[in-house]
Coordinates of C-alpha atoms in Angstrom, one line a residue:
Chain A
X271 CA 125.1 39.4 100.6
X272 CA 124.1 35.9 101.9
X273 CA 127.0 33.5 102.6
X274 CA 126.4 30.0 102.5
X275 CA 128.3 27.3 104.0
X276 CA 129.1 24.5 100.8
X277 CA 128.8 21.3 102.8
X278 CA 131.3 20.3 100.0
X279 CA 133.4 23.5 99.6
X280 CA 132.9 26.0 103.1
X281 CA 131.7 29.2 103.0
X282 CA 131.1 30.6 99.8
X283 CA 129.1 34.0 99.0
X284 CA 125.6 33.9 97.6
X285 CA 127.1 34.7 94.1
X286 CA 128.4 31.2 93.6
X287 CA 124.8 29.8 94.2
X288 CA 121.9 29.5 92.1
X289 CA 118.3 28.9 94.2
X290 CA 116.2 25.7 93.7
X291 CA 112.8 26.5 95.8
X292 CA 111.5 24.3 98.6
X293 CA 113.2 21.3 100.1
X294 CA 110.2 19.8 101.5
X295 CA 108.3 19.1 98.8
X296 CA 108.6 15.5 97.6
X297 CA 107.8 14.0 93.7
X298 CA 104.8 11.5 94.4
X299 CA 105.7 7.7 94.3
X300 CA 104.9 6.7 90.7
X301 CA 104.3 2.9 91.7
X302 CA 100.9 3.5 92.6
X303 CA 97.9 5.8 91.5
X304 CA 98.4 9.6 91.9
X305 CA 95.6 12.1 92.2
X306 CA 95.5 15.6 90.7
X307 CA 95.6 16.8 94.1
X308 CA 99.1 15.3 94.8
X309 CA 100.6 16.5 91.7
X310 CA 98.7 19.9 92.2
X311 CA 101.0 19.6 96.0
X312 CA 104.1 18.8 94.2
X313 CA 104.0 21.2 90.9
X314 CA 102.2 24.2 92.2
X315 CA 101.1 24.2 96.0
X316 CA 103.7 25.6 98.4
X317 CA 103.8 26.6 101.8
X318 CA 106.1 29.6 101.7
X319 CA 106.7 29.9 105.5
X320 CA 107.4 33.2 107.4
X321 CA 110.6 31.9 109.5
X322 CA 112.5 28.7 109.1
X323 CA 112.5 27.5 105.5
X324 CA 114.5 24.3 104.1
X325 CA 115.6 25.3 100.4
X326 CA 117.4 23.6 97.5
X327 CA 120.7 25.8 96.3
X328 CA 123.2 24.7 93.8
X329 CA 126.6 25.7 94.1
X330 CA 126.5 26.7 90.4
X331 CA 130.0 28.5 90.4
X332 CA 131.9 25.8 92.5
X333 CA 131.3 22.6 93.2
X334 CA 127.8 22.0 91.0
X335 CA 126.5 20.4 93.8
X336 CA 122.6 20.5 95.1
X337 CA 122.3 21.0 98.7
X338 CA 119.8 22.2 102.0
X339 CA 119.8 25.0 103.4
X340 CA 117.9 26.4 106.2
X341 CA 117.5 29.7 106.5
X342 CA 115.0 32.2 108.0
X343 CA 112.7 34.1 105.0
X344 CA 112.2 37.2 107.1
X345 CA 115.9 37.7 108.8
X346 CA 117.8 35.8 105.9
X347 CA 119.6 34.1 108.2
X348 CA 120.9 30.8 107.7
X349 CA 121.0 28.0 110.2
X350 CA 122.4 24.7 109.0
X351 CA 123.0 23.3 105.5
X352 CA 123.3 19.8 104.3
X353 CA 124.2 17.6 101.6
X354 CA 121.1 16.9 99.1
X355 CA 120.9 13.6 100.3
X356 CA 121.3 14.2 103.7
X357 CA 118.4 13.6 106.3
X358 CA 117.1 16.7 108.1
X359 CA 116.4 16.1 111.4
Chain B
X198 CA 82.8 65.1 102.2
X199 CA 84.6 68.0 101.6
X200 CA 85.6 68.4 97.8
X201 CA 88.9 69.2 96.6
X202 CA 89.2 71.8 94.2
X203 CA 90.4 75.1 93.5
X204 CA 87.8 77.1 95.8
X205 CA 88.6 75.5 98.5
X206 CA 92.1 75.5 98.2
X207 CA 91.8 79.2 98.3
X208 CA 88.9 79.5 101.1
X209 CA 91.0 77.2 103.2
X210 CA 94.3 79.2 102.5
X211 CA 93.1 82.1 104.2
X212 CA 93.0 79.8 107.6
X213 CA 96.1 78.4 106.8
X214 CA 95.2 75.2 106.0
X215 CA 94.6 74.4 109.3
X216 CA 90.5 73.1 108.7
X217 CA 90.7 71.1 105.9
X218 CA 88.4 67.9 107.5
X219 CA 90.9 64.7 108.0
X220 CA 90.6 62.6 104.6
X221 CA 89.2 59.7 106.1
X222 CA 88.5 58.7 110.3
X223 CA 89.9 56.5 112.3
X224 CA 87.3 54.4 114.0
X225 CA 86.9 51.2 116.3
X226 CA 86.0 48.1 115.0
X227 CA 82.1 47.6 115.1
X228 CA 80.7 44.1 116.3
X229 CA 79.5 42.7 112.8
X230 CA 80.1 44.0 109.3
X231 CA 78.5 42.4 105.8
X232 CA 82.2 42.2 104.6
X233 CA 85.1 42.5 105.7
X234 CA 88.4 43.0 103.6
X235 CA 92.0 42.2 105.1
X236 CA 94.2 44.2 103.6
X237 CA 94.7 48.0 103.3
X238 CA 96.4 48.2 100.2
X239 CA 95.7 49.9 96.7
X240 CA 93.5 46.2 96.0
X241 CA 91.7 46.2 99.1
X242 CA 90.6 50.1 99.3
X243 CA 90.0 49.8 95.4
X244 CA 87.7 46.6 96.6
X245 CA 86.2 48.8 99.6
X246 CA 85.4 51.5 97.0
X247 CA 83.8 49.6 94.3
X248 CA 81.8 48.0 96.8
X249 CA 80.1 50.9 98.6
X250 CA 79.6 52.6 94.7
X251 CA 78.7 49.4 92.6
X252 CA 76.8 47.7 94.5
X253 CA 75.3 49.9 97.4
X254 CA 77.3 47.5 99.5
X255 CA 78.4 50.1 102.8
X256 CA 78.5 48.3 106.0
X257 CA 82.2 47.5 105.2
X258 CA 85.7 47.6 107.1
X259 CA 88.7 47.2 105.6
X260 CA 91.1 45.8 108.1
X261 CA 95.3 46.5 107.6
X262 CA 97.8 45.6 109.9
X263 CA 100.1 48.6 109.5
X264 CA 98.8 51.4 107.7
X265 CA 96.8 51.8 104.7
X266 CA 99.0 52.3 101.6
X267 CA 102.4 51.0 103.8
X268 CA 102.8 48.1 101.4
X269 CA 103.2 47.4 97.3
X270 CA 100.7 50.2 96.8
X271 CA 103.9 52.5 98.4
X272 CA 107.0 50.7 97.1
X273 CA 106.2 50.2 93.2
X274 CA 107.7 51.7 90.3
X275 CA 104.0 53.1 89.2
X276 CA 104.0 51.8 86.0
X277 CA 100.7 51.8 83.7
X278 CA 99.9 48.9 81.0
X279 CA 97.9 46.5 79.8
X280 CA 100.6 45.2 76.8
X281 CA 99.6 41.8 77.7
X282 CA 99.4 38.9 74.4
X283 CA 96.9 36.6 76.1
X284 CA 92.8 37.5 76.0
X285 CA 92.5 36.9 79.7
X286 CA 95.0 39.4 80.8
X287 CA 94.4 42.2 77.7
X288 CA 91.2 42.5 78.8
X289 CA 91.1 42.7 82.6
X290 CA 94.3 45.2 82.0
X291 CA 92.5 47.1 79.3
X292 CA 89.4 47.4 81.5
X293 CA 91.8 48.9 84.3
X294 CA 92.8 51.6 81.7
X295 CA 89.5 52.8 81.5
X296 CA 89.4 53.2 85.1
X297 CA 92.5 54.7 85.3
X298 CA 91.7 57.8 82.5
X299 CA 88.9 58.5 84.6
X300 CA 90.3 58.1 88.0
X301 CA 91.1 61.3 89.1
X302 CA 87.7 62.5 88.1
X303 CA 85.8 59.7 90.0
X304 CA 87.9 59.8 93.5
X305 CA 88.4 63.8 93.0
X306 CA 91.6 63.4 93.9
X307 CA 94.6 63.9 91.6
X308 CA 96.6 60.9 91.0
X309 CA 98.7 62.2 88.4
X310 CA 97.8 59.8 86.2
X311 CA 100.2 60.4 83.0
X312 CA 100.0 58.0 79.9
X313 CA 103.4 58.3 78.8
X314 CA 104.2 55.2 76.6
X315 CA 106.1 52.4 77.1
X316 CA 108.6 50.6 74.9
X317 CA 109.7 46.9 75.0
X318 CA 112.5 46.9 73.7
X319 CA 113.9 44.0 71.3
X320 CA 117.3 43.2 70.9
X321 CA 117.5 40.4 68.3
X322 CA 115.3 39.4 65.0
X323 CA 113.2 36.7 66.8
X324 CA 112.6 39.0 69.5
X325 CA 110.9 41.7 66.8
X326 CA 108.9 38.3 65.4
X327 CA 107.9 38.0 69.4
X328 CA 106.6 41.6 69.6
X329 CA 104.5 42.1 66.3
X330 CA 103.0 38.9 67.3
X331 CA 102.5 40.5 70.9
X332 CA 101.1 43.5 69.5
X333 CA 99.4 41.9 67.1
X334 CA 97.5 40.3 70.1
X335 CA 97.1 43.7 71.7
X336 CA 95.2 45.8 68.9
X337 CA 92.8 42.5 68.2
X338 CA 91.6 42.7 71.6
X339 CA 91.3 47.0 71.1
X340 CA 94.7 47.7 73.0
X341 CA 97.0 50.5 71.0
X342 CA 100.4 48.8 70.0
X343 CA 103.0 50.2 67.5
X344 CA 106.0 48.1 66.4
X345 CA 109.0 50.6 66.0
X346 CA 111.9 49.7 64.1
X347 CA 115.7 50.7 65.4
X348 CA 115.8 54.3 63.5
X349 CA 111.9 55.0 65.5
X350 CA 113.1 54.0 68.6
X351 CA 116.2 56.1 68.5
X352 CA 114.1 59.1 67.4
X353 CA 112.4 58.5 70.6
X354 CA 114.8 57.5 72.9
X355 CA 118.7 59.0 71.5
X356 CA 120.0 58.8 75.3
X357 CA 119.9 54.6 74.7
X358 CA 123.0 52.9 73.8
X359 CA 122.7 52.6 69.8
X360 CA 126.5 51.9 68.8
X361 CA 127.6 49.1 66.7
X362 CA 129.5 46.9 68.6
X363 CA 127.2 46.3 71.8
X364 CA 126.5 42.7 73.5
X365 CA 122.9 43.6 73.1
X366 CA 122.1 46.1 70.3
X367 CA 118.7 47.8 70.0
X368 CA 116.5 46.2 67.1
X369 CA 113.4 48.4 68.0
X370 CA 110.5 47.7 70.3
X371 CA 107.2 47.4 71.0
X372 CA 105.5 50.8 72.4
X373 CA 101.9 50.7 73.9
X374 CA 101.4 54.7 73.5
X375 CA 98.4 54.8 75.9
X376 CA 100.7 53.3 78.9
X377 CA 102.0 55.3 82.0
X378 CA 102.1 56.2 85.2
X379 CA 100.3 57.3 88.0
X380 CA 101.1 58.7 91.8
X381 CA 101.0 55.8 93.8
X382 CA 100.5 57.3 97.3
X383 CA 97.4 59.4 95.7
X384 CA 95.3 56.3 94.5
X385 CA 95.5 54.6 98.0
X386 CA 94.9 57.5 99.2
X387 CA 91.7 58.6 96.9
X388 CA 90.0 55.7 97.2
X389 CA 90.7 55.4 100.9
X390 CA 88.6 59.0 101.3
X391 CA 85.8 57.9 99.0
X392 CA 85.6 54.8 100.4
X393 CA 85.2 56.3 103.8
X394 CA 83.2 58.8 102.9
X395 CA 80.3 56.1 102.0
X396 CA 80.3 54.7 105.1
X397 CA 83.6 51.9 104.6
X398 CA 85.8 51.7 108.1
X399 CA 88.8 52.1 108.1
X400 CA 90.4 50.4 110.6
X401 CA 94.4 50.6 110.7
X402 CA 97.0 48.9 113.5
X403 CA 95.0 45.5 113.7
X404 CA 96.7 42.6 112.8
X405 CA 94.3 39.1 112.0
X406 CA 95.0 36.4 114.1
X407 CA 92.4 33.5 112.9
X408 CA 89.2 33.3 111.4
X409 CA 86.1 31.7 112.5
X410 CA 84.7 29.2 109.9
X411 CA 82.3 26.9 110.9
X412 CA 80.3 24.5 108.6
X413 CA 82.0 25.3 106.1
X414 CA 80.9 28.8 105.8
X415 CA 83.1 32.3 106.8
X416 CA 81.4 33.5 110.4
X417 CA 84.2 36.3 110.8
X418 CA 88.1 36.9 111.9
X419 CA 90.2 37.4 115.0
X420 CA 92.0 40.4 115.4
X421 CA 94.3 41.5 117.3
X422 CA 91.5 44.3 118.2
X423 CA 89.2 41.8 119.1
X424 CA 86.6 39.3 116.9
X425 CA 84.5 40.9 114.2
X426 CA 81.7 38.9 112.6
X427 CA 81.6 38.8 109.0
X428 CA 79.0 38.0 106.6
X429 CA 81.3 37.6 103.9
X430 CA 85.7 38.1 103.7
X431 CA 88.1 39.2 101.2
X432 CA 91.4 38.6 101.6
X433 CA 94.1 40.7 99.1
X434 CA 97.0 41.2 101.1
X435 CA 99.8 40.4 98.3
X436 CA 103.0 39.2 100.0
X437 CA 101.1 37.8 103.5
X438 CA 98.9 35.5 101.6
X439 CA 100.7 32.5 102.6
X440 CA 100.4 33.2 106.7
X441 CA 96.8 34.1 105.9
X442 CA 96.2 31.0 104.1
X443 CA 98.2 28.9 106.6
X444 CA 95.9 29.8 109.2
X445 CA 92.8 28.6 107.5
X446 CA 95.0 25.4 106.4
X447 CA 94.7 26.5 102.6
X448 CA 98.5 25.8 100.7
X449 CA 98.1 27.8 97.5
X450 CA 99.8 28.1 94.4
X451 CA 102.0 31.4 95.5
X452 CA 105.3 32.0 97.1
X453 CA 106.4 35.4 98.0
X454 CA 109.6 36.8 96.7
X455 CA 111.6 40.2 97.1
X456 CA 111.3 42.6 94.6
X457 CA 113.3 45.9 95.0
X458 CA 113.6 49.1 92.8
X459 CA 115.2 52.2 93.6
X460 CA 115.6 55.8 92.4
X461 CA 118.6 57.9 91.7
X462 CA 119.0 61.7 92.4
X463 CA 116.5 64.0 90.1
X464 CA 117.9 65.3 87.2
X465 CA 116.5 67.6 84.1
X466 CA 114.1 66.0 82.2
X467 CA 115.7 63.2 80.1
X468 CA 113.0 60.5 79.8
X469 CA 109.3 60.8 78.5
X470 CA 108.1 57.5 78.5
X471 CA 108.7 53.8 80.3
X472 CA 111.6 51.6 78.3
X473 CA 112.5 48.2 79.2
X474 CA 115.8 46.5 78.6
X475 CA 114.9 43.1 76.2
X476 CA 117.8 41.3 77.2
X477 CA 117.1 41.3 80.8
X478 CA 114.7 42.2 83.5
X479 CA 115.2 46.1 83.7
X480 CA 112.8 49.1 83.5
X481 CA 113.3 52.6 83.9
X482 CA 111.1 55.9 84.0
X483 CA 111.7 59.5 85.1
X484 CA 109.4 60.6 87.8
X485 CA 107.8 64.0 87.8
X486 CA 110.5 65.2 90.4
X487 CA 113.1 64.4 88.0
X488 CA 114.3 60.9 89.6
X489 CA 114.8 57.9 87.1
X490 CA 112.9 55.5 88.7
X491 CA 114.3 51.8 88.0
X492 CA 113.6 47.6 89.1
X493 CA 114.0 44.4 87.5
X494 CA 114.2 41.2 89.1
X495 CA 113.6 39.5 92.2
X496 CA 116.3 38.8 94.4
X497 CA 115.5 35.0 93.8
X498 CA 114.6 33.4 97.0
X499 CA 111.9 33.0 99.2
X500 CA 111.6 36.0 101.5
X501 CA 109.5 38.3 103.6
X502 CA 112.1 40.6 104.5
X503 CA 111.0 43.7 102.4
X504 CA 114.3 44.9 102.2
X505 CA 117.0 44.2 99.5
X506 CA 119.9 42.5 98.8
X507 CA 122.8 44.1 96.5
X508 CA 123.8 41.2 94.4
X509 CA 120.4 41.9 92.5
X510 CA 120.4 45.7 92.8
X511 CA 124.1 45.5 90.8
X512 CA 122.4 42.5 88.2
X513 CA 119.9 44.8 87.4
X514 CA 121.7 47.9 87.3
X515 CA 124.5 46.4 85.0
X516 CA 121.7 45.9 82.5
X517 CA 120.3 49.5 83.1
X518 CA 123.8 50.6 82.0
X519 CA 124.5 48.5 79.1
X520 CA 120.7 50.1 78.1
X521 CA 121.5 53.3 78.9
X522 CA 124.9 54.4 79.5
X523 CA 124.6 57.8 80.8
X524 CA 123.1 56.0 83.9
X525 CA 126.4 55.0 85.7
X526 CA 126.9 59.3 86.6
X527 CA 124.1 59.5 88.6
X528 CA 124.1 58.6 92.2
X529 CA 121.7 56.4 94.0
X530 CA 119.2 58.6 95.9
X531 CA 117.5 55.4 97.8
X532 CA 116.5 51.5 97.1
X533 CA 113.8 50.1 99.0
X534 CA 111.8 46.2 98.8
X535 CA 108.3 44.7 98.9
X536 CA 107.0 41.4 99.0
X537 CA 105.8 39.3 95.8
X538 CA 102.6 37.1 96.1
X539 CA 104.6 35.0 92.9
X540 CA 101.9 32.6 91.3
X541 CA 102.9 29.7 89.6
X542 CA 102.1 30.9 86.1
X543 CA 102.4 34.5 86.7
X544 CA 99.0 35.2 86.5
X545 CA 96.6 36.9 89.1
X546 CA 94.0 34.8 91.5
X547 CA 90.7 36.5 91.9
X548 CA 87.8 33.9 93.0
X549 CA 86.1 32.4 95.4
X550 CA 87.2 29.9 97.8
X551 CA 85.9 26.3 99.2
X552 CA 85.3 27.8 102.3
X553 CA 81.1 30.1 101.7
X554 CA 81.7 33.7 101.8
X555 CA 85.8 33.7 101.6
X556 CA 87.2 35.5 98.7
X557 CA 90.8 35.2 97.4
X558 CA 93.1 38.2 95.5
X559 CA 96.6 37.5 95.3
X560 CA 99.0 36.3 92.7
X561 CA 100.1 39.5 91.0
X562 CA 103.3 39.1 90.6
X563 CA 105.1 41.8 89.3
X564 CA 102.1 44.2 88.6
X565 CA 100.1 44.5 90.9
X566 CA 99.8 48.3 90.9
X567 CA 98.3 48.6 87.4
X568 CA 95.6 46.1 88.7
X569 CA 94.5 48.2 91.5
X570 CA 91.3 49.6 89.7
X571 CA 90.4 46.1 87.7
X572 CA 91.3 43.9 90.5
X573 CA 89.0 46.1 93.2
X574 CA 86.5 46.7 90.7
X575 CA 86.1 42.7 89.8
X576 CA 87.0 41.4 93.4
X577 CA 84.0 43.9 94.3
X578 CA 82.0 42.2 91.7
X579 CA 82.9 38.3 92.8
X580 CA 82.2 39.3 96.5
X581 CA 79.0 41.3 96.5
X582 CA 77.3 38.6 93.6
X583 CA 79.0 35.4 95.0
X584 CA 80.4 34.8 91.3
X585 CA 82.8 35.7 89.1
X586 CA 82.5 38.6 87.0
X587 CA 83.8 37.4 82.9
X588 CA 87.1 39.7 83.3
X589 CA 87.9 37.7 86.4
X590 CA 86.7 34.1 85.0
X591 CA 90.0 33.2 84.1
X592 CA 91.9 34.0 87.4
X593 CA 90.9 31.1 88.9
X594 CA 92.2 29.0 91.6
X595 CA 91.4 25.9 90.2
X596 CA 93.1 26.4 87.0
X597 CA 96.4 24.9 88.5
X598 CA 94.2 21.7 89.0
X599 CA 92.4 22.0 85.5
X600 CA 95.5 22.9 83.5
X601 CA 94.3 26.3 82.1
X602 CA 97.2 28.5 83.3
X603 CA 98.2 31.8 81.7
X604 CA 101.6 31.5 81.0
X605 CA 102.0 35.0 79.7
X606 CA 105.7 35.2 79.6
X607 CA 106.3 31.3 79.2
X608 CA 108.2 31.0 82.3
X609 CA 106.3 27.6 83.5
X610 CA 105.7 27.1 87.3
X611 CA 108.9 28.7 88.8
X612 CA 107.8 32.5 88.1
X613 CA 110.7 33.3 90.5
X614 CA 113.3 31.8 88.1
X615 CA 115.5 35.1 86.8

């Protein structure tokens, strides 16, 4: 069971979350021409790291909120979250 | 090559079995091969075989990190079928079947291979409308399919839950008869000996570190038991195709997931074929030794651990139960993990890459097992002609960039979505 700490609501188990994919990946700027390629990076291209990942959760159960999370793909543990608009240093 | 069979079982019995020659050697790494494929698994000694026996193609290593056979080709729940609606994937499937009748005969090894049946089962009127269509799809492209309504399926399967008053009550199915299952461990291992035995190394404990590309051509790979020049390279290593692909600054259209099954103590036999649960992601089969061997989903995030997590063992298990109620009384003998190369549309990757002589095989998703004869066989094809063989056309890596995915389950680009 992974426990996640709500930046909203505190620690909540993994139950109450529902998983949104990779942080990282940002919607092209639609005020100027975008290639195939770029919307190939944003719809299907992804890095899927070994190690330290930033992810979207939702707190589905509680709050309903987006947020980060950081966590390790190969130990599952999680390092810092943050609110969805938050910057990640 | 020494052949199995039932003479030498008994000549060798009266030593023992102490001088039966070692199925396949262990050698080191020579200084240059014509290709090399990363990856020990079921794909890559399937690739290995079909290379030396298709296409005369011998001077061949086949380079795995751990040991052969220690990934998905070890941890899957063995299952058969090619019960697949769109052209593309009926026929590469259906093409594996062949393989697979034969298989035992061609490796001379016994891999148990045991066409059983599976049944898809439907749980609600559109679902039925969803299978005849499916099957439908099947037959046109020469792949059995029988639509069975409630009263067939119960015939065939009376241990289900058929009561009234159920959240999901059975409607019937769709059963491919010619489906099944095969020993998992055996078919690495067969084609690992026949591979060797034409002259493929085998060469185990060496991790790759890098390649070397240069002009945009494949020159060979760093290991982590030195370089090894390469005419031509052919990566199908499943989960690890991302920190392969990272390396040679490729982002692809794949993450990997978890995907666990277990097995529950053996008990008398109760089960003849494969049934899946419509109203969910569950699948269950009794193994030869008597366990019911069982998965569903992923457990929904990115991860490389290749061990599980129980939220998703319980989720899967609940709909196991509400399937087949007599499930909750037996104990859990063991659960295990493996890691998912997950395309974006479901759908496998077999092609060649923008870098000359690099070859891509990854992207199978939940069944990668059945594959193992169709995806070596056409990889083998793609490498040793520099093309794409027609049952493989359509697995390509540019169709996220064209827009002619197949979307087999219409689950759109988050395959990992339960």
């Amino acid at each position: 069971m992974l426990y996640i700490n709500c930046p909203h609501c505190g620690m909540r188990s993994q139950n109450e979350f529902s998983y949104g994919g990779d942080a990282s990946v940002k919607r092209p700027e639609l005020n100027k021409e975008v290639s195939d390629q770029e919307w190939d990076d944003f719809v299907y291209n992804r890095k899927s790291l070994r190690g330290k990942h930033l992810e979207l959760w939702q707190h589905i159960s509680g709050c309903r909120q987006w947020i980060k999370v950081e966590r390790d793909t190969a130990t599952h543990e999680i390092f810092r979250t943050f609110k969805a608009d938050e910057e990640v240093a | 090559m020494q052949k199995y069979s039932i003479f030498n079982l008994v000549k060798n019995a009266f030593s023992n079995h102490e001088n039966w020659d070692l199925a396949w050697k262990d050698p080191t790494p020579k200084e240059e091969y014509d290709v090399v494929i990363i990856g020990g698994g079921g794909h890559g000694l399937a690739t290995a075989y079909y290379l030396a026996k298709e296409h005369n193609i011998t001077n061949v290593a086949i380079i795995e990190k751990g040991w052969i056979g220690g990934g998905n080709v070890g941890r899957n729940t063995t299952i058969i079928r090619s019960n697949y609606m769109h052209d593309e994937n009926g026929l590469f499937s259906e093409f594996g079947m062949n393989l697979w009748r034969k298989m035992s005969q061609d490796l001379n090894y016994n891999v148990m291979f045991s066409p059983r049946g599976i049944i898809n089962l439907a749980h609600s009127d559109a679902q039925m409308n969803a299978y005849a269509r499916r099957g439908n799809s099947m037959r046109l492209n020469g792949i059995d399919a029988v639509l069975l309504n409630r009263e067939q399926v119960k015939e065939i399967i009376p241990m289900a839950d058929f009561s009234e008053n159920v959240r999901f009550p059975i409607f019937g199915g769709l059963m491919q008869p010619s489906a099944g299952t095969a020993r998992h461990d055996a078919v690495a291992w067969g084609y690992a000996r026949q591979a060797d035995s034409m002259g493929v190394d085998i060469i185990q404990n060496c991790e790759v570190t890098g390649f070397d590309v240069a002009a945009g051509k494949i020159k060979g790979i760093r290991t982590s038991r030195g370089n090894i020049k390469a005419k031509k390279v052919g990566i199908c290593v499943a989960g690890s195709t991302n920190i392969l692909a990272e390396k040679l600054n490729m982002t692809l259209p794949i993450e990997t997931h978890l995907l666990q099954a277990c097995v529950s103590e053996p008990v008398k036999p109760v089960l003849d074929n494969i049934v899946t649960f419509g109203a969910g992601h569950f699948y269950v089969s009794q193994s030869d030794k008597g366990e019911m061997v069982m998965g569903g989903d992923l457990d929904g995030y990115n991860s490389y651990a290749q061990r599980g997590n129980l939220p998703t063992l319980q989720h899967v298990l609940t709909e196991g139960i509400a399937m087949m109620p007599f499930l909750s009384k037996l104990k859990m003998l063991r659960t295990w993990g493996g890691i998912m190369d997950m395309s974006m549309d479901g759908s496998p990757i077999i092609d060649k890459t923008h870098i000359e002589g690099l070859y891509l095989n990854c992207g199978w998703c939940y069944g990668g097992f059945k594959a193992t004869p169709a995806s070596g066989w056409t990889f083998a094809h793609t490498i040793a002609q520099d093309r794409v063989h027609e049952l493989n056309a359509g697995y390509s890596l540019n169709r996220f960039n064209t827009g002619h995915l197949i979307d087999e389950k219409g689950l759109g680009t988050k395959t990992w979505i339960s």
